[in-house]
Tab-separated table of C-alpha atoms in Angstrom:
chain	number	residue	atom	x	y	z
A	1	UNK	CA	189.463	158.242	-48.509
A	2	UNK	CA	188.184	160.342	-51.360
A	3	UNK	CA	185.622	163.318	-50.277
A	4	UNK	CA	184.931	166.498	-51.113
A	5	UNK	CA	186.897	168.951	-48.969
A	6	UNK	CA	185.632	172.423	-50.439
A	7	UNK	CA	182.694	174.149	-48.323
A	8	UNK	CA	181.474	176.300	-50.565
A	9	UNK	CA	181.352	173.198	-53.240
A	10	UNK	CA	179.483	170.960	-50.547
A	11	UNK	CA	176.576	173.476	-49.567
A	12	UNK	CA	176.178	174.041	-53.990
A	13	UNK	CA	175.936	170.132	-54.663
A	14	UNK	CA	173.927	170.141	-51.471
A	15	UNK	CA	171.363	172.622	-52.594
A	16	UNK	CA	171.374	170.674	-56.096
A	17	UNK	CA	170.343	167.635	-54.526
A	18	UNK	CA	167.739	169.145	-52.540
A	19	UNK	CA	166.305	171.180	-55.479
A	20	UNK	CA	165.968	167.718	-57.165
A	21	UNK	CA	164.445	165.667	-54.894
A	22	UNK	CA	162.146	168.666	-54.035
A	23	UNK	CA	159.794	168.239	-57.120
A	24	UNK	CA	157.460	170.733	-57.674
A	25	UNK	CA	156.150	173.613	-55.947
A	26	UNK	CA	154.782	177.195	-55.777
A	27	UNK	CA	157.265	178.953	-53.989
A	28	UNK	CA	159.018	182.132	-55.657
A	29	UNK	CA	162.986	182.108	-56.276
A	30	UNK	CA	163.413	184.302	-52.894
A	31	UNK	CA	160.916	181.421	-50.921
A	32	UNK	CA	162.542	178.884	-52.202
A	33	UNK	CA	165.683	180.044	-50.505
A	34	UNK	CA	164.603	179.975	-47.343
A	35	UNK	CA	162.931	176.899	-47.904
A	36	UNK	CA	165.994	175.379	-49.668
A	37	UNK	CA	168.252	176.399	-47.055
A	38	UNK	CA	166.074	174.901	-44.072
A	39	UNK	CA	166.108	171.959	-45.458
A	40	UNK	CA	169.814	171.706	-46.252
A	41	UNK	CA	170.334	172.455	-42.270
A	42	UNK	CA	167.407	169.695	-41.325
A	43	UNK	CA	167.941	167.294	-44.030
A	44	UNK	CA	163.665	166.974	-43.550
A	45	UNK	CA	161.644	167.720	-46.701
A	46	UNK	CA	159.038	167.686	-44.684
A	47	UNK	CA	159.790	171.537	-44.184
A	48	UNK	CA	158.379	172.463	-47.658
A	49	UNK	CA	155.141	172.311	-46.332
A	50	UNK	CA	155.436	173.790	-42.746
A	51	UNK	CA	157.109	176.758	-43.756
A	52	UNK	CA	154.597	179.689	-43.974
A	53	UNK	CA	155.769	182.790	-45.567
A	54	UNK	CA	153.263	185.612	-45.476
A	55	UNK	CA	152.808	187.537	-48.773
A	56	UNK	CA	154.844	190.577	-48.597
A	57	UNK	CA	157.149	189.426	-45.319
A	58	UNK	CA	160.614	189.317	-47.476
A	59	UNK	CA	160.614	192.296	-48.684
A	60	UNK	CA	159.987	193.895	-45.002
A	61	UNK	CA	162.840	191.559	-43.384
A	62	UNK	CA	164.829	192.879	-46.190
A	63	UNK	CA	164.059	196.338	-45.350
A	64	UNK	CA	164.542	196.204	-41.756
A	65	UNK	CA	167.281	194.265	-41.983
A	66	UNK	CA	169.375	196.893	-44.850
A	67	UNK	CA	168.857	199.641	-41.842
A	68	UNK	CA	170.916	197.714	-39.841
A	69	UNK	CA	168.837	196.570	-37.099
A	70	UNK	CA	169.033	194.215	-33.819
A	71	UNK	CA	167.891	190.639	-34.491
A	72	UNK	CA	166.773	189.754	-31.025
A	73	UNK	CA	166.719	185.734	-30.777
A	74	UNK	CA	165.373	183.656	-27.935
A	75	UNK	CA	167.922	180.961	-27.868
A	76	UNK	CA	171.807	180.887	-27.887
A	77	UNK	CA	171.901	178.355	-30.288
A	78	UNK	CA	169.802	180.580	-32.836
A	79	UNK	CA	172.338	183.120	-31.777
A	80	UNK	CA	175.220	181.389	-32.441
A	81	UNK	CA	174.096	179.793	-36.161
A	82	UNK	CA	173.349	183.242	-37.580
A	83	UNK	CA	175.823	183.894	-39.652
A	84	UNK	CA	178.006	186.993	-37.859
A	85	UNK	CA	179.919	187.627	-40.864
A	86	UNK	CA	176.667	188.836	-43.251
A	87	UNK	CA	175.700	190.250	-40.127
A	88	UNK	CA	178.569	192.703	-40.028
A	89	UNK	CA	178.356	193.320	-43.685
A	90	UNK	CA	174.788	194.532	-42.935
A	91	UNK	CA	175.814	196.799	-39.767
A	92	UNK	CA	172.918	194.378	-38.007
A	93	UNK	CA	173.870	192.751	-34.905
A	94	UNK	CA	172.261	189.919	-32.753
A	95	UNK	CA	171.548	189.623	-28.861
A	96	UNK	CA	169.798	186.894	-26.631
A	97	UNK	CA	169.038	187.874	-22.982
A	98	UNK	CA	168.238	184.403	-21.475
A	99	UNK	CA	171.343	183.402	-20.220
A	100	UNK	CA	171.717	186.950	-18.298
A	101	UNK	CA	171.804	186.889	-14.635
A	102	UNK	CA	169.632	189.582	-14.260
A	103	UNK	CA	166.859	187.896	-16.422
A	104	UNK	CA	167.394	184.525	-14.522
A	105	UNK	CA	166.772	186.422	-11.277
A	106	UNK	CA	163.934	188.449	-12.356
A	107	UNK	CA	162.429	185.087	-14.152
A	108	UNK	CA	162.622	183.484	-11.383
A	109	UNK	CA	160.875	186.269	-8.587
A	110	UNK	CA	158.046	186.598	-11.174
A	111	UNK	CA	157.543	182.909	-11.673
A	112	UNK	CA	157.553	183.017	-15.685
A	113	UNK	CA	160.402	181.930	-18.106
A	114	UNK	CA	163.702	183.586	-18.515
A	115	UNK	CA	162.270	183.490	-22.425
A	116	UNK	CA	159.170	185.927	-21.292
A	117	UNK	CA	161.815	188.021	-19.418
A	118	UNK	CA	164.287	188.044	-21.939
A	119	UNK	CA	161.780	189.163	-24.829
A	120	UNK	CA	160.070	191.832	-22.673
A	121	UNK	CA	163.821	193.834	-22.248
A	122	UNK	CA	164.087	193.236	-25.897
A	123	UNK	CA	161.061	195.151	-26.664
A	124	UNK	CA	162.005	197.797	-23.861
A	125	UNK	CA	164.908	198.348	-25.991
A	126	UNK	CA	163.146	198.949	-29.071
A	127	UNK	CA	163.966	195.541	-30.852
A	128	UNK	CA	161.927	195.135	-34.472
A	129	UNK	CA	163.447	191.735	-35.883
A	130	UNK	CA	162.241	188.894	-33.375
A	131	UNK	CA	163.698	185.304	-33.784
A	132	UNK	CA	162.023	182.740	-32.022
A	133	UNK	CA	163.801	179.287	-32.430
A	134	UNK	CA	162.601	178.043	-28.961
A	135	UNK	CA	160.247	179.526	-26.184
A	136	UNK	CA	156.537	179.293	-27.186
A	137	UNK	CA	156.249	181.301	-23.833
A	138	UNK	CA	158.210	184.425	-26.028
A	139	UNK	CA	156.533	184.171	-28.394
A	140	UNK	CA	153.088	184.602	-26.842
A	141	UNK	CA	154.533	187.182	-24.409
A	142	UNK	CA	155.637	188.957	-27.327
A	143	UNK	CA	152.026	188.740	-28.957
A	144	UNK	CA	150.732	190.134	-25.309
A	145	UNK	CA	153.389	193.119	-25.468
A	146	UNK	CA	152.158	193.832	-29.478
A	147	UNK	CA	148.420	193.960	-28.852
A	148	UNK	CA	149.017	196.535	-25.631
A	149	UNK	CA	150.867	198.751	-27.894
A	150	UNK	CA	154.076	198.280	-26.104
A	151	UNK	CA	156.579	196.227	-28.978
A	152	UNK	CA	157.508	197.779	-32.177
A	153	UNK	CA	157.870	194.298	-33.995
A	154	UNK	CA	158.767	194.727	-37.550
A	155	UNK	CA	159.126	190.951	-38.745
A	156	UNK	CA	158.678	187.939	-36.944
A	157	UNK	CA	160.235	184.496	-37.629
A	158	UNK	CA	158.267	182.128	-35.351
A	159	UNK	CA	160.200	178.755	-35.175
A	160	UNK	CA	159.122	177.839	-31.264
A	161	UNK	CA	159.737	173.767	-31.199
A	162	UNK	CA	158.723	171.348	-29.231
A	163	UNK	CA	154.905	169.415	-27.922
A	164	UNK	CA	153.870	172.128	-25.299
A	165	UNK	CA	152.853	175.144	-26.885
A	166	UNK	CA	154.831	175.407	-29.529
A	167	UNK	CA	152.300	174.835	-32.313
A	168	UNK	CA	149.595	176.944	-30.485
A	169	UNK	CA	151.850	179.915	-29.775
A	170	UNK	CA	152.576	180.192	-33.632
A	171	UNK	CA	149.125	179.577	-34.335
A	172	UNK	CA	148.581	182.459	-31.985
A	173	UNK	CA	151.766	184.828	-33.384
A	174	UNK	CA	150.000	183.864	-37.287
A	175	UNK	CA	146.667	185.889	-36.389
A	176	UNK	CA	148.733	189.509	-36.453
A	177	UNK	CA	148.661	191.414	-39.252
A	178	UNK	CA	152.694	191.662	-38.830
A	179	UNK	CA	155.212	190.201	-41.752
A	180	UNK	CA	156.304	186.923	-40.587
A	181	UNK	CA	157.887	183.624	-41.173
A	182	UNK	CA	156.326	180.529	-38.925
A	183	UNK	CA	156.837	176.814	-39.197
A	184	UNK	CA	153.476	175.457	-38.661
A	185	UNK	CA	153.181	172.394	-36.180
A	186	UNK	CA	155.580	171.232	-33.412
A	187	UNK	CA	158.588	171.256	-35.890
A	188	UNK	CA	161.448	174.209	-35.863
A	189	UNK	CA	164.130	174.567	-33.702
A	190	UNK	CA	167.320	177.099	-33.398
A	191	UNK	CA	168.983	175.423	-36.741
A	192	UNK	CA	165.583	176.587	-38.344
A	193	UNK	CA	165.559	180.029	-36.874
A	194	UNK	CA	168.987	180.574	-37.880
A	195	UNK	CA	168.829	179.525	-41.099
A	196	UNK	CA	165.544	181.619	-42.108
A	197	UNK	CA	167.744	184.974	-40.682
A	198	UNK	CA	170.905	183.806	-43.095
A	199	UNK	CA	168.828	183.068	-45.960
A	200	UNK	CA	167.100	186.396	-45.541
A	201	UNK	CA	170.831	187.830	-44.896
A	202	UNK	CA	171.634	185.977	-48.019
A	203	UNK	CA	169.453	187.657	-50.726
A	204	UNK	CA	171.264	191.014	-50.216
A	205	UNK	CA	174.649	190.236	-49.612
A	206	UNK	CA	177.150	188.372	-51.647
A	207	UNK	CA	178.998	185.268	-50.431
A	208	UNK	CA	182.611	184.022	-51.295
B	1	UNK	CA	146.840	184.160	-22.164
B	2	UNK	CA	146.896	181.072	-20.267
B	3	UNK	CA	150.154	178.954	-21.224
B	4	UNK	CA	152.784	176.814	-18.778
B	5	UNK	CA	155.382	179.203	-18.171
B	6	UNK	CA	157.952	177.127	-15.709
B	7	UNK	CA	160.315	175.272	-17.762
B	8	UNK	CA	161.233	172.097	-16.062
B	9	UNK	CA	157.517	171.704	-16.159
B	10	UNK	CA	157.441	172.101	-19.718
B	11	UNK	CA	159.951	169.496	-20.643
B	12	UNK	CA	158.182	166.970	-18.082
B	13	UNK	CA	155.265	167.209	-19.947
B	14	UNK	CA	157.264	166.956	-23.199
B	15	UNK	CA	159.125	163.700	-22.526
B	16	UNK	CA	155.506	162.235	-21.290
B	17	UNK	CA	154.007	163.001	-24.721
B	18	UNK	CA	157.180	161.499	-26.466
B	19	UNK	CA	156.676	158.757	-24.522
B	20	UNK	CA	152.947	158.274	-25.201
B	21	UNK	CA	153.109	158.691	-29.190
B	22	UNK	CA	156.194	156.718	-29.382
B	23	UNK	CA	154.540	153.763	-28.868
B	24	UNK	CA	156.961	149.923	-28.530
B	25	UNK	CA	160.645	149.839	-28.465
B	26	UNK	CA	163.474	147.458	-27.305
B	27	UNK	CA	165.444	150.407	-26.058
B	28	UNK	CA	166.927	150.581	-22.274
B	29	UNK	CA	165.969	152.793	-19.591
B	30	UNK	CA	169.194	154.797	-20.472
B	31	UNK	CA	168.879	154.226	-24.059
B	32	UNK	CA	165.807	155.565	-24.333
B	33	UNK	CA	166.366	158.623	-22.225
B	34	UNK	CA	168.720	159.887	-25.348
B	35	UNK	CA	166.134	158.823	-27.846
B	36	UNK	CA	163.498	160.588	-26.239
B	37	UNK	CA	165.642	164.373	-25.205
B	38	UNK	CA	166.533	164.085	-29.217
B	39	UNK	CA	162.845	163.842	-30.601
B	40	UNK	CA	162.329	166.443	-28.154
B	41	UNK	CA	165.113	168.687	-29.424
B	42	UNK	CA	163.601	167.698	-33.461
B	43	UNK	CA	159.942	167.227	-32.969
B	44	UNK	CA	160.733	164.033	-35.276
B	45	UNK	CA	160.481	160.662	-34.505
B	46	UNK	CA	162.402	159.589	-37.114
B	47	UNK	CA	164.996	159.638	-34.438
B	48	UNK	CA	163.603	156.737	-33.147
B	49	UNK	CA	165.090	154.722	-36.343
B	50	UNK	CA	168.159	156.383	-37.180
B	51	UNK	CA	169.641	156.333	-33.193
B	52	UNK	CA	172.323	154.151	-33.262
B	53	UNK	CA	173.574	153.374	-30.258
B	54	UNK	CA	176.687	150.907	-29.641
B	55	UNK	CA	175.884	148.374	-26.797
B	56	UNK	CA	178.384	148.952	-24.313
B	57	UNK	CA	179.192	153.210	-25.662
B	58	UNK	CA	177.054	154.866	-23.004
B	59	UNK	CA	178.717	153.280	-20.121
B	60	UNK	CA	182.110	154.328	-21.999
B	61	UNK	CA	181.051	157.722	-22.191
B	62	UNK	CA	180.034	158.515	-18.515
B	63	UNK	CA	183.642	156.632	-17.354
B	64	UNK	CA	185.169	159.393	-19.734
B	65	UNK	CA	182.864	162.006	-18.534
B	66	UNK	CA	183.045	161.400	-15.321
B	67	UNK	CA	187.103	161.738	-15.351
B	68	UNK	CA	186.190	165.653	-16.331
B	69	UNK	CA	187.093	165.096	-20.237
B	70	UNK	CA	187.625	167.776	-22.745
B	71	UNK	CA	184.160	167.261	-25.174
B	72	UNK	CA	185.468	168.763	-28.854
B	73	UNK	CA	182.702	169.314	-31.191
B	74	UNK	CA	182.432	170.193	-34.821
B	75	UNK	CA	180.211	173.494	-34.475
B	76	UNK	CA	179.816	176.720	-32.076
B	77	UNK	CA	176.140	175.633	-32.237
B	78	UNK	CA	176.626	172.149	-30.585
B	79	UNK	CA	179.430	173.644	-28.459
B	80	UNK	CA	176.718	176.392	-27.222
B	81	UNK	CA	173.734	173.419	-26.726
B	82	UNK	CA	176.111	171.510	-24.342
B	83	UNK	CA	174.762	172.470	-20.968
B	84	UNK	CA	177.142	175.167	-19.381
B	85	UNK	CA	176.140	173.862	-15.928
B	86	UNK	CA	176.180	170.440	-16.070
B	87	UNK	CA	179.513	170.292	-17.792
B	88	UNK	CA	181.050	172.713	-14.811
B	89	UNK	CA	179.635	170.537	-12.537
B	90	UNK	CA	181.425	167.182	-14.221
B	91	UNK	CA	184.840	169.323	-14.344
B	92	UNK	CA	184.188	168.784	-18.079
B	93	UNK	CA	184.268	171.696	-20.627
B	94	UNK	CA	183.925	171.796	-24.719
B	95	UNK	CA	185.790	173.014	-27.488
B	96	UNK	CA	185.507	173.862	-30.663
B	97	UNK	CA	187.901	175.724	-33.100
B	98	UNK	CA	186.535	176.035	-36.454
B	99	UNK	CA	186.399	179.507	-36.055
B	100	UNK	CA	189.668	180.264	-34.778
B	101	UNK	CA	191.877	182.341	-37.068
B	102	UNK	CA	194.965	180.145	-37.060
B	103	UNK	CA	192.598	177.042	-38.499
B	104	UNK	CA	190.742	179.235	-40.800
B	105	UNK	CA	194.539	179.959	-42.239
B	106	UNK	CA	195.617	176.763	-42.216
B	107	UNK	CA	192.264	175.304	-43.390
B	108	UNK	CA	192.654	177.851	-46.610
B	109	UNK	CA	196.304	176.810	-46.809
B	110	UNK	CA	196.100	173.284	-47.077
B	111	UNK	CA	192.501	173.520	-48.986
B	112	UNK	CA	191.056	171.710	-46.431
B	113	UNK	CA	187.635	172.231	-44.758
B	114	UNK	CA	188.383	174.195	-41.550
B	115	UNK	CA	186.637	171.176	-39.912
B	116	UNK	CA	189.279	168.868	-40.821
B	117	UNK	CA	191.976	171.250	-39.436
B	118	UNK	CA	190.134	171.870	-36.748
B	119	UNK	CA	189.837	168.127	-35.559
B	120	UNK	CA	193.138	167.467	-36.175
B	121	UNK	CA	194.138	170.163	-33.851
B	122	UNK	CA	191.631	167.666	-31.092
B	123	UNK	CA	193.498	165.094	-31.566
B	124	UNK	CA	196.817	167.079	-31.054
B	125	UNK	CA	195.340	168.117	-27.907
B	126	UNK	CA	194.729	164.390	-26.848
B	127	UNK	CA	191.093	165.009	-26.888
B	128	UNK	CA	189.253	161.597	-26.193
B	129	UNK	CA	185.499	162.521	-26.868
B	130	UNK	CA	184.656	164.209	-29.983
B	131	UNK	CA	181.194	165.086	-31.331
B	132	UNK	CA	179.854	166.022	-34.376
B	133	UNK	CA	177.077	167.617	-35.253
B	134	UNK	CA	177.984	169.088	-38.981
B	135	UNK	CA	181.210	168.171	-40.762
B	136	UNK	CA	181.082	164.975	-42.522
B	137	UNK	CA	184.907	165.821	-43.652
B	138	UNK	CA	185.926	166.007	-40.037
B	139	UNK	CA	185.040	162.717	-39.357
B	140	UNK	CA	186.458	161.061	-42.362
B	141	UNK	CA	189.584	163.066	-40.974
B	142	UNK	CA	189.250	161.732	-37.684
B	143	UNK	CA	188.765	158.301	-38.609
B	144	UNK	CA	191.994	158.473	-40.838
B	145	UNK	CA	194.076	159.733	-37.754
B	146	UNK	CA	192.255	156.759	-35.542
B	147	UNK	CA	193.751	154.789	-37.897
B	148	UNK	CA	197.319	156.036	-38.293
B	149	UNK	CA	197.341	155.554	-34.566
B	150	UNK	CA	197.531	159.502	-33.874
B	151	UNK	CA	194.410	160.319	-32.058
B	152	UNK	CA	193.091	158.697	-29.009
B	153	UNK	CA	189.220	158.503	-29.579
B	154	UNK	CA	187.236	156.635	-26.493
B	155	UNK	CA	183.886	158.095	-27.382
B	156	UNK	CA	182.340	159.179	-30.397
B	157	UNK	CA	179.077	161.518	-31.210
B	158	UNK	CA	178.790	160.833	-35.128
B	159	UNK	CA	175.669	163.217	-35.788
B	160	UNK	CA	176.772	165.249	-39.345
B	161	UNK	CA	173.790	166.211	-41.069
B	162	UNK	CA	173.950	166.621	-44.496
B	163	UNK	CA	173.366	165.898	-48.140
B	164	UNK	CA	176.596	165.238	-49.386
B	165	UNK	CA	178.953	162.454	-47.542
B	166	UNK	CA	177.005	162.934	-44.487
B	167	UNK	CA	175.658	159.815	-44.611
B	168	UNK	CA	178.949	158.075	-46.000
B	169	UNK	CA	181.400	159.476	-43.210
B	170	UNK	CA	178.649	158.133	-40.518
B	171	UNK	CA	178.915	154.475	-41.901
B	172	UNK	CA	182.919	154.517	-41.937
B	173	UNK	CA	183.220	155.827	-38.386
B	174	UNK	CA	181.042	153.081	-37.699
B	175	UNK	CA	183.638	150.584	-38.886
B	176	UNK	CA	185.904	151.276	-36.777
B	177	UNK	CA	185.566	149.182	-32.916
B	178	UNK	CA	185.000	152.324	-30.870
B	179	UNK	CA	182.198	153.033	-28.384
B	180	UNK	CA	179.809	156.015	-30.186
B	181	UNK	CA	176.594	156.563	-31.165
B	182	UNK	CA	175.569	157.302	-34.585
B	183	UNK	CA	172.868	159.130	-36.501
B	184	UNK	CA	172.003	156.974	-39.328
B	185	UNK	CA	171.140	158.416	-42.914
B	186	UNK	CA	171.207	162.230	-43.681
B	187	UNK	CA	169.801	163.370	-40.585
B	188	UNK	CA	171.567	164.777	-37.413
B	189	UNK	CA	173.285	168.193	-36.793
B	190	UNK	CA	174.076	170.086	-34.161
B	191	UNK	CA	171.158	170.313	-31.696
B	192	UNK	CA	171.220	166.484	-31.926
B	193	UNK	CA	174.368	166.377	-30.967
B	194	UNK	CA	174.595	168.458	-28.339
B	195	UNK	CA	170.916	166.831	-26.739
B	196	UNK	CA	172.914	163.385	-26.988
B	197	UNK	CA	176.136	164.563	-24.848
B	198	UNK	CA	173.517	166.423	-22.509
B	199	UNK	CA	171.275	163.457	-22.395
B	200	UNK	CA	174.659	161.736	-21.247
B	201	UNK	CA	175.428	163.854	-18.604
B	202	UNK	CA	171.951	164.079	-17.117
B	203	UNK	CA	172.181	160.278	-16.437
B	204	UNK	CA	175.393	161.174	-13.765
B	205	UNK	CA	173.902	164.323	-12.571
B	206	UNK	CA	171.089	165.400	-10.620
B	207	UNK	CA	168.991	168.414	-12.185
B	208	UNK	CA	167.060	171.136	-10.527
């Protein structure tokens, strides 16, 4: 069987073909990365027209990101698919608290989601770079935690999937005047998430 | 903010939605129960066209599961998505080793994707249920050592996502007589995957 064995090859001809069959839009060379690369990991077009990108939001991610920062993420998976090597390069790192015992435990006492739990000890420690791939209930805890003053949040990719929530809570995270990334409606996921943080990663590091 | 904050609450309510908007099908009770955990895992209901499911592959699958079977998959992402608790409780556990130095260097080596040498160190391990969530080129590999008579595949996840031979690699694994179930077309990846092997495993055990 004849196929191309080269990953680096596959992901370029992959982006090709996606560039093509994207037709036209408005989206800048740095948007269309992200946009490009959410696609390639979703093989849904449909994505060109969910993704939101505030004005202005790259260049903070970009910023927060070159001072080597904590990406805090509510899902392993999101964890897992961002891309540890860039992350290194960067001197950023990555953490997700929900599969801790002590969140579980405390999650469970207070009756709320080991998602709330998890994002409130990420703003106790200071976190700026939230990553939300899962948990509409983060999400809005995190919006809570913001408007009392409490969470430094920096940049914001709001990716919460799902039919309970998740399309209101990023409704709800998109009124803040805070740099962000959402994908509007029920779509998103942890592949999204991740891929939004690597294309971001992307754009200042070089790849092999 | 008023929101539902306990979990198994929110996916109840999630699979009822599913099941409202999804309208007619000719799927089975258990059929349908991995149709419906991967729309909720997507937010697409594409899924609903592109499951393919061989008759006669999900009773294959528990008979393996149930024996406590090594699961390989493809990608860390799947490999995290698998559900730590339900796997410990089938004796089951996952593997993956595409990022393991000794297949990067082989992978390099050989110029082979580090998928393919990952999956052929599976099947050197007598892995019989293999799931992939990614790499077309890993199961264009596997198929090949099906073939030669070298690996021992009872159950197959076929789930790459992709725009180049993703597609392709599903149809060939699909020629072979083997119980799996297949994402047709581009879609797929890793979160599908790993919602299909949970939505497996739910159907033996009980959840909280």
């Amino acid at each position: 069987m004849d196929y191309i064995k080269m990953p680096m090859d596959i992901e370029k001809k992959s982006f090709e073909i996606i560039g093509e069959e994207m037709g036209e839009h408005d989206f800048s060379e740095r948007e269309i990365s992200i946009v490009k690369r959410v696609i390639h990991t979703t093989a849904d077009f449909e994505y060109k027209d969910l993704l939101y990108i505030r004005e202005g939001s790259i260049d903070r991610a970009l910023e927060v990101l070159k001072n080597g920062t904590t990406i805090y993420t509510d899902t392993n998976m999101a964890l897992t698919g961002i891309n540890k090597k860039a992350l290194k390069e960067l001197n950023c790192k990555v953490e997700c608290f929900v599969s801790r015992e002590d969140i579980a435990k405390e999650a469970k006492e207070r009756k709320i989601t080991r998602s709330m739990a998890a994002v409130e000890k990420a703003v106790e420690e200071g976190v700026q770079f939230f990553v939300f791939g899962n948990a509409p209930t983060a999400l809005y805890r995190l919006k809570e935690l913001i408007i009392e003053g409490k969470a430094d949040a920096k940049f914001i990719v709001g990716a919460p999937i799902g039919f309970v929530g998740a399309a209101e809570s990023k409704k709800e995270i998109e009124k803040l005047d805070l740099p962000l990334i959402t994908v509007r409606g029920r779509k998103g996921g942890s592949t999204v998430a991740a891929a939004i943080v690597n294309a971001l990663m992307y754009m200042i590091i070089e790849r092999e």
